[in-house]
Amino acid sequence: MRHFFRNIIVPGAFRIPKEVTVNGSIDATISGRIDGHVKGNVKTTGKLVVSENASIRGHIYATDLVVHGKVYGDVYITNKAHISNKAYVKGDVNALVLELEEGAVVEGAIRKNVQPVHKPEPVAEPAAGETAPAAPPAPAANEEEQATSWF
């Protein structure tokens, strides 16, 4: 019963039937459900459901995500991602909240979608008649050090 409510899409949402293949990106401001196949990125500001028979070959950007099918690309979720035990994701999963069922396959990194906050360092003003010292080169930012991992 819990899975039934998780897969409900609000009225007015888009739906790609299982008989349809989309070659190109989808950019929507509403929630949606994909039962078919998409070869391109999928962006929505709502919830996206990827059914058991569906596949997406591209990146996913959404507020909420439920995956039962196959995703070949990175996933960027600003709220909650649920990956079921029938799902296969080949790419990185970035989400604020992640629910991963036993048996789900994720071939990629899993990161908590929290951006680090960088505070600018105060810069001292040179005294009258002095020249400002040359700033030391900024250290190269290591992407792995900045990402927050679930593990």
Short mmCIF file of N, CA and C in Angstrom, two decimals:
data_model
loop_
_atom_site.label_atom_id
_atom_site.label_comp_id
_atom_site.label_asym_id
_atom_site.label_seq_id
_atom_site.Cartn_x
_atom_site.Cartn_y
_atom_site.Cartn_z
N MET A 1 0.83 -1.19 0.00
CA MET A 1 0.00 0.00 0.00
C MET A 1 0.87 1.25 0.00
N ARG A 2 1.99 1.19 0.72
CA ARG A 2 2.89 2.33 0.78
C ARG A 2 3.42 2.71 -0.60
N HIS A 3 3.74 1.69 -1.43
CA HIS A 3 4.26 1.96 -2.77
C HIS A 3 3.20 2.60 -3.66
N PHE A 4 1.96 2.28 -3.44
CA PHE A 4 0.87 2.85 -4.24
C PHE A 4 0.85 4.36 -4.10
N PHE A 5 0.90 4.86 -2.88
CA PHE A 5 0.85 6.29 -2.66
C PHE A 5 2.12 6.99 -3.13
N ARG A 6 3.26 6.30 -3.08
CA ARG A 6 4.52 6.88 -3.51
C ARG A 6 4.52 7.14 -5.01
N ASN A 7 3.78 6.36 -5.78
CA ASN A 7 3.79 6.47 -7.24
C ASN A 7 2.69 7.36 -7.79
N ILE A 8 1.83 7.88 -6.95
CA ILE A 8 0.74 8.73 -7.42
C ILE A 8 1.31 10.06 -7.91
N ILE A 9 0.81 10.49 -9.03
CA ILE A 9 1.21 11.79 -9.58
C ILE A 9 -0.02 12.69 -9.55
N VAL A 10 0.20 13.93 -9.21
CA VAL A 10 -0.90 14.89 -9.11
C VAL A 10 -1.53 15.12 -10.48
N PRO A 11 -2.83 15.49 -10.52
CA PRO A 11 -3.47 15.80 -11.79
C PRO A 11 -2.74 16.94 -12.50
N GLY A 12 -2.65 16.84 -13.81
CA GLY A 12 -1.95 17.86 -14.57
C GLY A 12 -0.48 17.53 -14.80
N ALA A 13 -0.03 16.39 -14.30
CA ALA A 13 1.36 15.99 -14.47
C ALA A 13 1.55 15.37 -15.86
N PHE A 14 2.79 15.39 -16.35
CA PHE A 14 3.05 14.77 -17.65
C PHE A 14 3.30 13.28 -17.48
N ARG A 15 3.07 12.53 -18.57
CA ARG A 15 3.31 11.09 -18.56
C ARG A 15 3.82 10.66 -19.92
N ILE A 16 4.90 9.89 -19.91
CA ILE A 16 5.45 9.31 -21.12
C ILE A 16 5.07 7.83 -21.11
N PRO A 17 4.15 7.40 -22.00
CA PRO A 17 3.71 6.00 -22.00
C PRO A 17 4.84 5.04 -22.39
N LYS A 18 4.67 3.75 -22.06
CA LYS A 18 5.72 2.77 -22.31
C LYS A 18 6.00 2.55 -23.80
N GLU A 19 5.06 2.90 -24.66
CA GLU A 19 5.25 2.73 -26.10
C GLU A 19 6.01 3.89 -26.74
N VAL A 20 6.39 4.88 -25.96
CA VAL A 20 7.01 6.10 -26.50
C VAL A 20 8.49 6.18 -26.11
N THR A 21 9.31 6.59 -27.10
CA THR A 21 10.72 6.88 -26.86
C THR A 21 10.94 8.34 -27.20
N VAL A 22 11.52 9.08 -26.28
CA VAL A 22 11.83 10.49 -26.48
C VAL A 22 13.32 10.62 -26.75
N ASN A 23 13.68 11.21 -27.90
CA ASN A 23 15.07 11.49 -28.24
C ASN A 23 15.29 12.98 -28.05
N GLY A 24 15.75 13.36 -26.89
CA GLY A 24 15.95 14.77 -26.55
C GLY A 24 15.62 14.99 -25.09
N SER A 25 15.93 16.17 -24.62
CA SER A 25 15.73 16.48 -23.21
C SER A 25 14.29 16.87 -22.91
N ILE A 26 13.90 16.65 -21.67
CA ILE A 26 12.58 17.06 -21.18
C ILE A 26 12.81 18.09 -20.09
N ASP A 27 12.13 19.24 -20.21
CA ASP A 27 12.24 20.31 -19.22
C ASP A 27 10.83 20.70 -18.83
N ALA A 28 10.42 20.37 -17.59
CA ALA A 28 9.04 20.59 -17.16
C ALA A 28 8.99 21.32 -15.83
N THR A 29 7.92 22.08 -15.65
CA THR A 29 7.70 22.75 -14.37
C THR A 29 6.63 22.03 -13.56
N ILE A 30 6.25 20.84 -14.01
CA ILE A 30 5.25 20.03 -13.32
C ILE A 30 5.84 18.65 -13.03
N SER A 31 5.18 17.91 -12.18
CA SER A 31 5.59 16.54 -11.87
C SER A 31 5.33 15.65 -13.07
N GLY A 32 5.93 14.46 -13.06
CA GLY A 32 5.72 13.57 -14.19
C GLY A 32 6.05 12.13 -13.88
N ARG A 33 5.64 11.27 -14.82
CA ARG A 33 5.89 9.83 -14.72
C ARG A 33 6.39 9.36 -16.08
N ILE A 34 7.46 8.59 -16.06
CA ILE A 34 8.01 8.05 -17.30
C ILE A 34 7.85 6.54 -17.27
N ASP A 35 7.08 6.04 -18.23
CA ASP A 35 6.90 4.60 -18.40
C ASP A 35 7.68 4.12 -19.63
N GLY A 36 8.03 5.04 -20.52
CA GLY A 36 8.74 4.73 -21.76
C GLY A 36 10.23 4.92 -21.60
N HIS A 37 10.84 5.42 -22.69
CA HIS A 37 12.30 5.56 -22.73
C HIS A 37 12.65 6.99 -23.13
N VAL A 38 13.66 7.54 -22.46
CA VAL A 38 14.13 8.89 -22.74
C VAL A 38 15.63 8.84 -22.99
N LYS A 39 16.06 9.43 -24.12
CA LYS A 39 17.48 9.57 -24.43
C LYS A 39 17.79 11.05 -24.38
N GLY A 40 18.06 11.54 -23.18
CA GLY A 40 18.32 12.96 -22.93
C GLY A 40 18.08 13.26 -21.47
N ASN A 41 18.42 14.46 -21.07
CA ASN A 41 18.25 14.86 -19.67
C ASN A 41 16.78 15.10 -19.36
N VAL A 42 16.40 14.85 -18.11
CA VAL A 42 15.04 15.11 -17.65
C VAL A 42 15.13 16.09 -16.49
N LYS A 43 14.49 17.26 -16.64
CA LYS A 43 14.47 18.29 -15.60
C LYS A 43 13.03 18.61 -15.25
N THR A 44 12.74 18.60 -13.96
CA THR A 44 11.42 18.99 -13.49
C THR A 44 11.55 19.65 -12.12
N THR A 45 10.66 20.60 -11.86
CA THR A 45 10.67 21.23 -10.55
C THR A 45 9.74 20.49 -9.60
N GLY A 46 9.16 19.39 -10.05
CA GLY A 46 8.26 18.59 -9.22
C GLY A 46 8.84 17.21 -8.97
N LYS A 47 7.94 16.26 -8.77
CA LYS A 47 8.31 14.87 -8.50
C LYS A 47 8.38 14.11 -9.82
N LEU A 48 9.35 13.21 -9.93
CA LEU A 48 9.48 12.38 -11.11
C LEU A 48 9.45 10.92 -10.69
N VAL A 49 8.62 10.13 -11.38
CA VAL A 49 8.54 8.68 -11.14
C VAL A 49 9.03 7.98 -12.40
N VAL A 50 9.99 7.07 -12.23
CA VAL A 50 10.52 6.26 -13.32
C VAL A 50 10.03 4.84 -13.06
N SER A 51 9.10 4.36 -13.92
CA SER A 51 8.47 3.06 -13.67
C SER A 51 9.41 1.90 -13.97
N GLU A 52 8.98 0.68 -13.67
CA GLU A 52 9.80 -0.52 -13.82
C GLU A 52 10.27 -0.75 -15.24
N ASN A 53 9.44 -0.45 -16.23
CA ASN A 53 9.80 -0.70 -17.63
C ASN A 53 10.52 0.48 -18.28
N ALA A 54 10.68 1.57 -17.57
CA ALA A 54 11.26 2.78 -18.13
C ALA A 54 12.78 2.78 -18.07
N SER A 55 13.36 3.58 -18.98
CA SER A 55 14.80 3.82 -18.92
C SER A 55 15.07 5.25 -19.34
N ILE A 56 16.07 5.84 -18.68
CA ILE A 56 16.50 7.20 -19.00
C ILE A 56 18.00 7.16 -19.23
N ARG A 57 18.42 7.64 -20.39
CA ARG A 57 19.85 7.75 -20.72
C ARG A 57 20.20 9.23 -20.73
N GLY A 58 20.41 9.76 -19.55
CA GLY A 58 20.72 11.18 -19.37
C GLY A 58 20.63 11.51 -17.90
N HIS A 59 20.94 12.74 -17.56
CA HIS A 59 20.90 13.18 -16.17
C HIS A 59 19.48 13.53 -15.76
N ILE A 60 19.19 13.36 -14.48
CA ILE A 60 17.87 13.70 -13.92
C ILE A 60 18.05 14.82 -12.91
N TYR A 61 17.22 15.86 -13.04
CA TYR A 61 17.18 16.98 -12.10
C TYR A 61 15.73 17.12 -11.65
N ALA A 62 15.45 16.94 -10.36
CA ALA A 62 14.08 17.01 -9.87
C ALA A 62 14.07 17.37 -8.39
N THR A 63 12.87 17.69 -7.90
CA THR A 63 12.71 17.95 -6.47
C THR A 63 12.64 16.63 -5.71
N ASP A 64 11.79 15.72 -6.18
CA ASP A 64 11.65 14.38 -5.59
C ASP A 64 11.75 13.36 -6.72
N LEU A 65 12.21 12.16 -6.39
CA LEU A 65 12.39 11.12 -7.40
C LEU A 65 12.06 9.75 -6.83
N VAL A 66 11.35 8.95 -7.62
CA VAL A 66 11.11 7.55 -7.30
C VAL A 66 11.56 6.75 -8.52
N VAL A 67 12.51 5.82 -8.33
CA VAL A 67 13.04 5.03 -9.44
C VAL A 67 12.72 3.56 -9.21
N HIS A 68 12.04 2.99 -10.22
CA HIS A 68 11.81 1.54 -10.26
C HIS A 68 12.51 0.94 -11.47
N GLY A 69 12.84 1.77 -12.45
CA GLY A 69 13.43 1.31 -13.71
C GLY A 69 14.93 1.55 -13.77
N LYS A 70 15.41 1.91 -14.99
CA LYS A 70 16.85 2.06 -15.21
C LYS A 70 17.19 3.52 -15.53
N VAL A 71 18.28 3.98 -14.93
CA VAL A 71 18.78 5.32 -15.17
C VAL A 71 20.26 5.21 -15.47
N TYR A 72 20.67 5.75 -16.64
CA TYR A 72 22.07 5.77 -17.04
C TYR A 72 22.51 7.24 -17.08
N GLY A 73 22.87 7.77 -15.95
CA GLY A 73 23.28 9.16 -15.84
C GLY A 73 23.23 9.59 -14.38
N ASP A 74 23.72 10.78 -14.13
CA ASP A 74 23.74 11.29 -12.76
C ASP A 74 22.36 11.81 -12.35
N VAL A 75 22.09 11.75 -11.05
CA VAL A 75 20.80 12.14 -10.50
C VAL A 75 21.04 13.27 -9.49
N TYR A 76 20.32 14.39 -9.68
CA TYR A 76 20.43 15.55 -8.80
C TYR A 76 19.05 15.88 -8.23
N ILE A 77 18.83 15.58 -6.95
CA ILE A 77 17.52 15.74 -6.33
C ILE A 77 17.65 16.72 -5.17
N THR A 78 16.80 17.74 -5.18
CA THR A 78 16.90 18.77 -4.13
C THR A 78 16.19 18.38 -2.85
N ASN A 79 15.35 17.34 -2.88
CA ASN A 79 14.66 16.90 -1.67
C ASN A 79 14.92 15.41 -1.44
N LYS A 80 13.98 14.56 -1.83
CA LYS A 80 14.06 13.13 -1.49
C LYS A 80 14.10 12.25 -2.73
N ALA A 81 15.02 11.29 -2.70
CA ALA A 81 15.11 10.27 -3.75
C ALA A 81 14.83 8.91 -3.14
N HIS A 82 13.97 8.15 -3.82
CA HIS A 82 13.67 6.78 -3.40
C HIS A 82 14.07 5.86 -4.55
N ILE A 83 14.93 4.90 -4.26
CA ILE A 83 15.37 3.94 -5.27
C ILE A 83 14.92 2.57 -4.82
N SER A 84 14.03 1.97 -5.61
CA SER A 84 13.40 0.71 -5.20
C SER A 84 14.33 -0.48 -5.44
N ASN A 85 13.90 -1.64 -4.96
CA ASN A 85 14.70 -2.85 -5.08
C ASN A 85 14.78 -3.37 -6.51
N LYS A 86 13.97 -2.85 -7.42
CA LYS A 86 14.00 -3.25 -8.83
C LYS A 86 14.79 -2.26 -9.69
N ALA A 87 15.29 -1.20 -9.08
CA ALA A 87 15.94 -0.12 -9.82
C ALA A 87 17.41 -0.42 -10.10
N TYR A 88 17.89 0.20 -11.21
CA TYR A 88 19.30 0.15 -11.58
C TYR A 88 19.71 1.57 -11.96
N VAL A 89 20.68 2.11 -11.25
CA VAL A 89 21.18 3.46 -11.53
C VAL A 89 22.67 3.37 -11.79
N LYS A 90 23.08 3.76 -13.02
CA LYS A 90 24.51 3.80 -13.34
C LYS A 90 24.90 5.27 -13.45
N GLY A 91 25.31 5.82 -12.33
CA GLY A 91 25.69 7.22 -12.23
C GLY A 91 25.65 7.65 -10.78
N ASP A 92 26.09 8.86 -10.53
CA ASP A 92 26.12 9.39 -9.17
C ASP A 92 24.72 9.82 -8.74
N VAL A 93 24.43 9.64 -7.46
CA VAL A 93 23.15 10.06 -6.89
C VAL A 93 23.44 11.16 -5.87
N ASN A 94 22.88 12.34 -6.11
CA ASN A 94 23.02 13.49 -5.22
C ASN A 94 21.63 13.84 -4.71
N ALA A 95 21.39 13.70 -3.42
CA ALA A 95 20.06 13.97 -2.86
C ALA A 95 20.19 14.42 -1.42
N LEU A 96 19.25 15.25 -0.99
CA LEU A 96 19.24 15.69 0.40
C LEU A 96 18.84 14.52 1.32
N VAL A 97 17.82 13.76 0.89
CA VAL A 97 17.37 12.57 1.61
C VAL A 97 17.36 11.41 0.63
N LEU A 98 17.92 10.29 1.01
CA LEU A 98 17.98 9.12 0.13
C LEU A 98 17.36 7.92 0.82
N GLU A 99 16.43 7.28 0.14
CA GLU A 99 15.81 6.04 0.62
C GLU A 99 16.17 4.97 -0.39
N LEU A 100 16.95 3.99 0.03
CA LEU A 100 17.47 2.96 -0.86
C LEU A 100 16.99 1.60 -0.36
N GLU A 101 16.18 0.93 -1.17
CA GLU A 101 15.67 -0.38 -0.77
C GLU A 101 16.74 -1.45 -0.97
N GLU A 102 16.68 -2.48 -0.14
CA GLU A 102 17.60 -3.60 -0.28
C GLU A 102 17.37 -4.26 -1.64
N GLY A 103 18.44 -4.46 -2.38
CA GLY A 103 18.35 -5.06 -3.71
C GLY A 103 18.50 -4.03 -4.82
N ALA A 104 18.41 -2.75 -4.50
CA ALA A 104 18.62 -1.71 -5.50
C ALA A 104 20.09 -1.69 -5.91
N VAL A 105 20.36 -1.36 -7.17
CA VAL A 105 21.72 -1.31 -7.66
C VAL A 105 22.06 0.13 -8.04
N VAL A 106 23.11 0.67 -7.43
CA VAL A 106 23.62 2.00 -7.77
C VAL A 106 25.09 1.85 -8.06
N GLU A 107 25.47 2.08 -9.32
CA GLU A 107 26.87 2.04 -9.73
C GLU A 107 27.36 3.47 -9.87
N GLY A 108 27.77 4.04 -8.77
CA GLY A 108 28.25 5.42 -8.76
C GLY A 108 28.32 5.90 -7.33
N ALA A 109 28.72 7.14 -7.17
CA ALA A 109 28.85 7.74 -5.84
C ALA A 109 27.48 8.16 -5.32
N ILE A 110 27.34 8.13 -4.02
CA ILE A 110 26.13 8.61 -3.36
C ILE A 110 26.55 9.76 -2.47
N ARG A 111 25.95 10.93 -2.74
CA ARG A 111 26.32 12.13 -1.98
C ARG A 111 25.09 12.82 -1.43
N LYS A 112 25.27 13.39 -0.25
CA LYS A 112 24.22 14.21 0.32
C LYS A 112 24.32 15.58 -0.35
N ASN A 113 23.21 16.07 -0.83
CA ASN A 113 23.18 17.30 -1.63
C ASN A 113 23.21 18.53 -0.74
N VAL A 114 24.33 18.75 -0.05
CA VAL A 114 24.48 19.91 0.80
C VAL A 114 25.69 20.68 0.29
N GLN A 115 25.48 21.93 -0.10
CA GLN A 115 26.57 22.76 -0.60
C GLN A 115 27.32 23.37 0.57
N PRO A 116 28.64 23.25 0.58
CA PRO A 116 29.41 23.86 1.67
C PRO A 116 29.33 25.38 1.57
N VAL A 117 29.34 26.03 2.71
CA VAL A 117 29.28 27.48 2.76
C VAL A 117 30.70 28.00 2.93
N HIS A 118 31.14 28.84 1.98
CA HIS A 118 32.47 29.43 2.05
C HIS A 118 32.34 30.88 2.48
N LYS A 119 33.05 31.23 3.58
CA LYS A 119 33.03 32.61 4.05
C LYS A 119 34.24 33.32 3.46
N PRO A 120 34.05 34.48 2.85
CA PRO A 120 35.21 35.19 2.32
C PRO A 120 36.08 35.71 3.46
N GLU A 121 37.37 35.63 3.26
CA GLU A 121 38.30 36.11 4.27
C GLU A 121 38.41 37.63 4.16
N PRO A 122 38.47 38.33 5.30
CA PRO A 122 38.58 39.78 5.23
C PRO A 122 39.93 40.17 4.63
N VAL A 123 39.92 41.22 3.83
CA VAL A 123 41.13 41.71 3.19
C VAL A 123 41.52 43.01 3.87
N ALA A 124 42.78 43.09 4.36
CA ALA A 124 43.27 44.29 5.02
C ALA A 124 43.61 45.35 3.98
N GLU A 125 43.21 46.56 4.22
CA GLU A 125 43.50 47.67 3.32
C GLU A 125 44.95 48.11 3.56
N PRO A 126 45.72 48.39 2.48
CA PRO A 126 47.09 48.86 2.68
C PRO A 126 47.09 50.29 3.23
N ALA A 127 48.10 50.59 4.04
CA ALA A 127 48.24 51.94 4.59
C ALA A 127 48.60 52.90 3.47
N ALA A 128 48.43 54.19 3.70
CA ALA A 128 48.72 55.20 2.68
C ALA A 128 50.17 55.10 2.25
N GLY A 129 50.41 55.05 0.94
CA GLY A 129 51.76 54.98 0.40
C GLY A 129 52.28 53.57 0.25
N GLU A 130 51.59 52.57 0.80
CA GLU A 130 52.02 51.18 0.67
C GLU A 130 51.31 50.53 -0.50
N THR A 131 51.95 49.54 -1.06
CA THR A 131 51.29 48.77 -2.11
C THR A 131 50.78 47.48 -1.49
N ALA A 132 49.70 47.01 -2.04
CA ALA A 132 49.09 45.78 -1.52
C ALA A 132 49.98 44.60 -1.86
N PRO A 133 50.25 43.71 -0.89
CA PRO A 133 51.06 42.54 -1.19
C PRO A 133 50.31 41.63 -2.16
N ALA A 134 51.08 40.91 -2.96
CA ALA A 134 50.46 39.99 -3.92
C ALA A 134 49.77 38.87 -3.15
N ALA A 135 48.57 38.56 -3.57
CA ALA A 135 47.81 37.50 -2.91
C ALA A 135 48.41 36.16 -3.27
N PRO A 136 48.51 35.26 -2.28
CA PRO A 136 49.03 33.93 -2.60
C PRO A 136 48.02 33.22 -3.50
N PRO A 137 48.51 32.33 -4.36
CA PRO A 137 47.58 31.62 -5.24
C PRO A 137 46.61 30.77 -4.41
N ALA A 138 45.37 30.76 -4.85
CA ALA A 138 44.34 29.98 -4.15
C ALA A 138 44.61 28.50 -4.35
N PRO A 139 44.49 27.70 -3.30
CA PRO A 139 44.70 26.26 -3.47
C PRO A 139 43.62 25.69 -4.36
N ALA A 140 44.00 24.71 -5.16
CA ALA A 140 43.03 24.06 -6.05
C ALA A 140 42.01 23.33 -5.20
N ALA A 141 40.75 23.56 -5.50
CA ALA A 141 39.67 22.92 -4.73
C ALA A 141 39.55 21.47 -5.19
N ASN A 142 39.65 20.59 -4.25
CA ASN A 142 39.49 19.18 -4.55
C ASN A 142 38.01 18.84 -4.43
N GLU A 143 37.42 18.36 -5.52
CA GLU A 143 35.98 18.10 -5.54
C GLU A 143 35.56 17.08 -4.49
N GLU A 144 36.41 16.09 -4.25
CA GLU A 144 36.06 15.05 -3.29
C GLU A 144 36.03 15.60 -1.87
N GLU A 145 36.88 16.59 -1.56
CA GLU A 145 36.91 17.15 -0.23
C GLU A 145 35.67 18.00 0.03
N GLN A 146 35.10 18.61 -1.01
CA GLN A 146 33.95 19.48 -0.83
C GLN A 146 32.64 18.72 -0.78
N ALA A 147 32.58 17.57 -1.41
CA ALA A 147 31.33 16.81 -1.43
C ALA A 147 31.08 16.16 -0.08
N THR A 148 29.83 16.17 0.33
CA THR A 148 29.44 15.49 1.56
C THR A 148 28.93 14.10 1.19
N SER A 149 29.54 13.09 1.71
CA SER A 149 29.18 11.72 1.36
C SER A 149 28.22 11.13 2.37
N TRP A 150 27.42 10.20 1.92
CA TRP A 150 26.51 9.49 2.83
C TRP A 150 27.28 8.49 3.66
N PHE A 151 28.46 8.05 3.19
CA PHE A 151 29.20 7.01 3.89
C PHE A 151 30.53 7.51 4.34
#
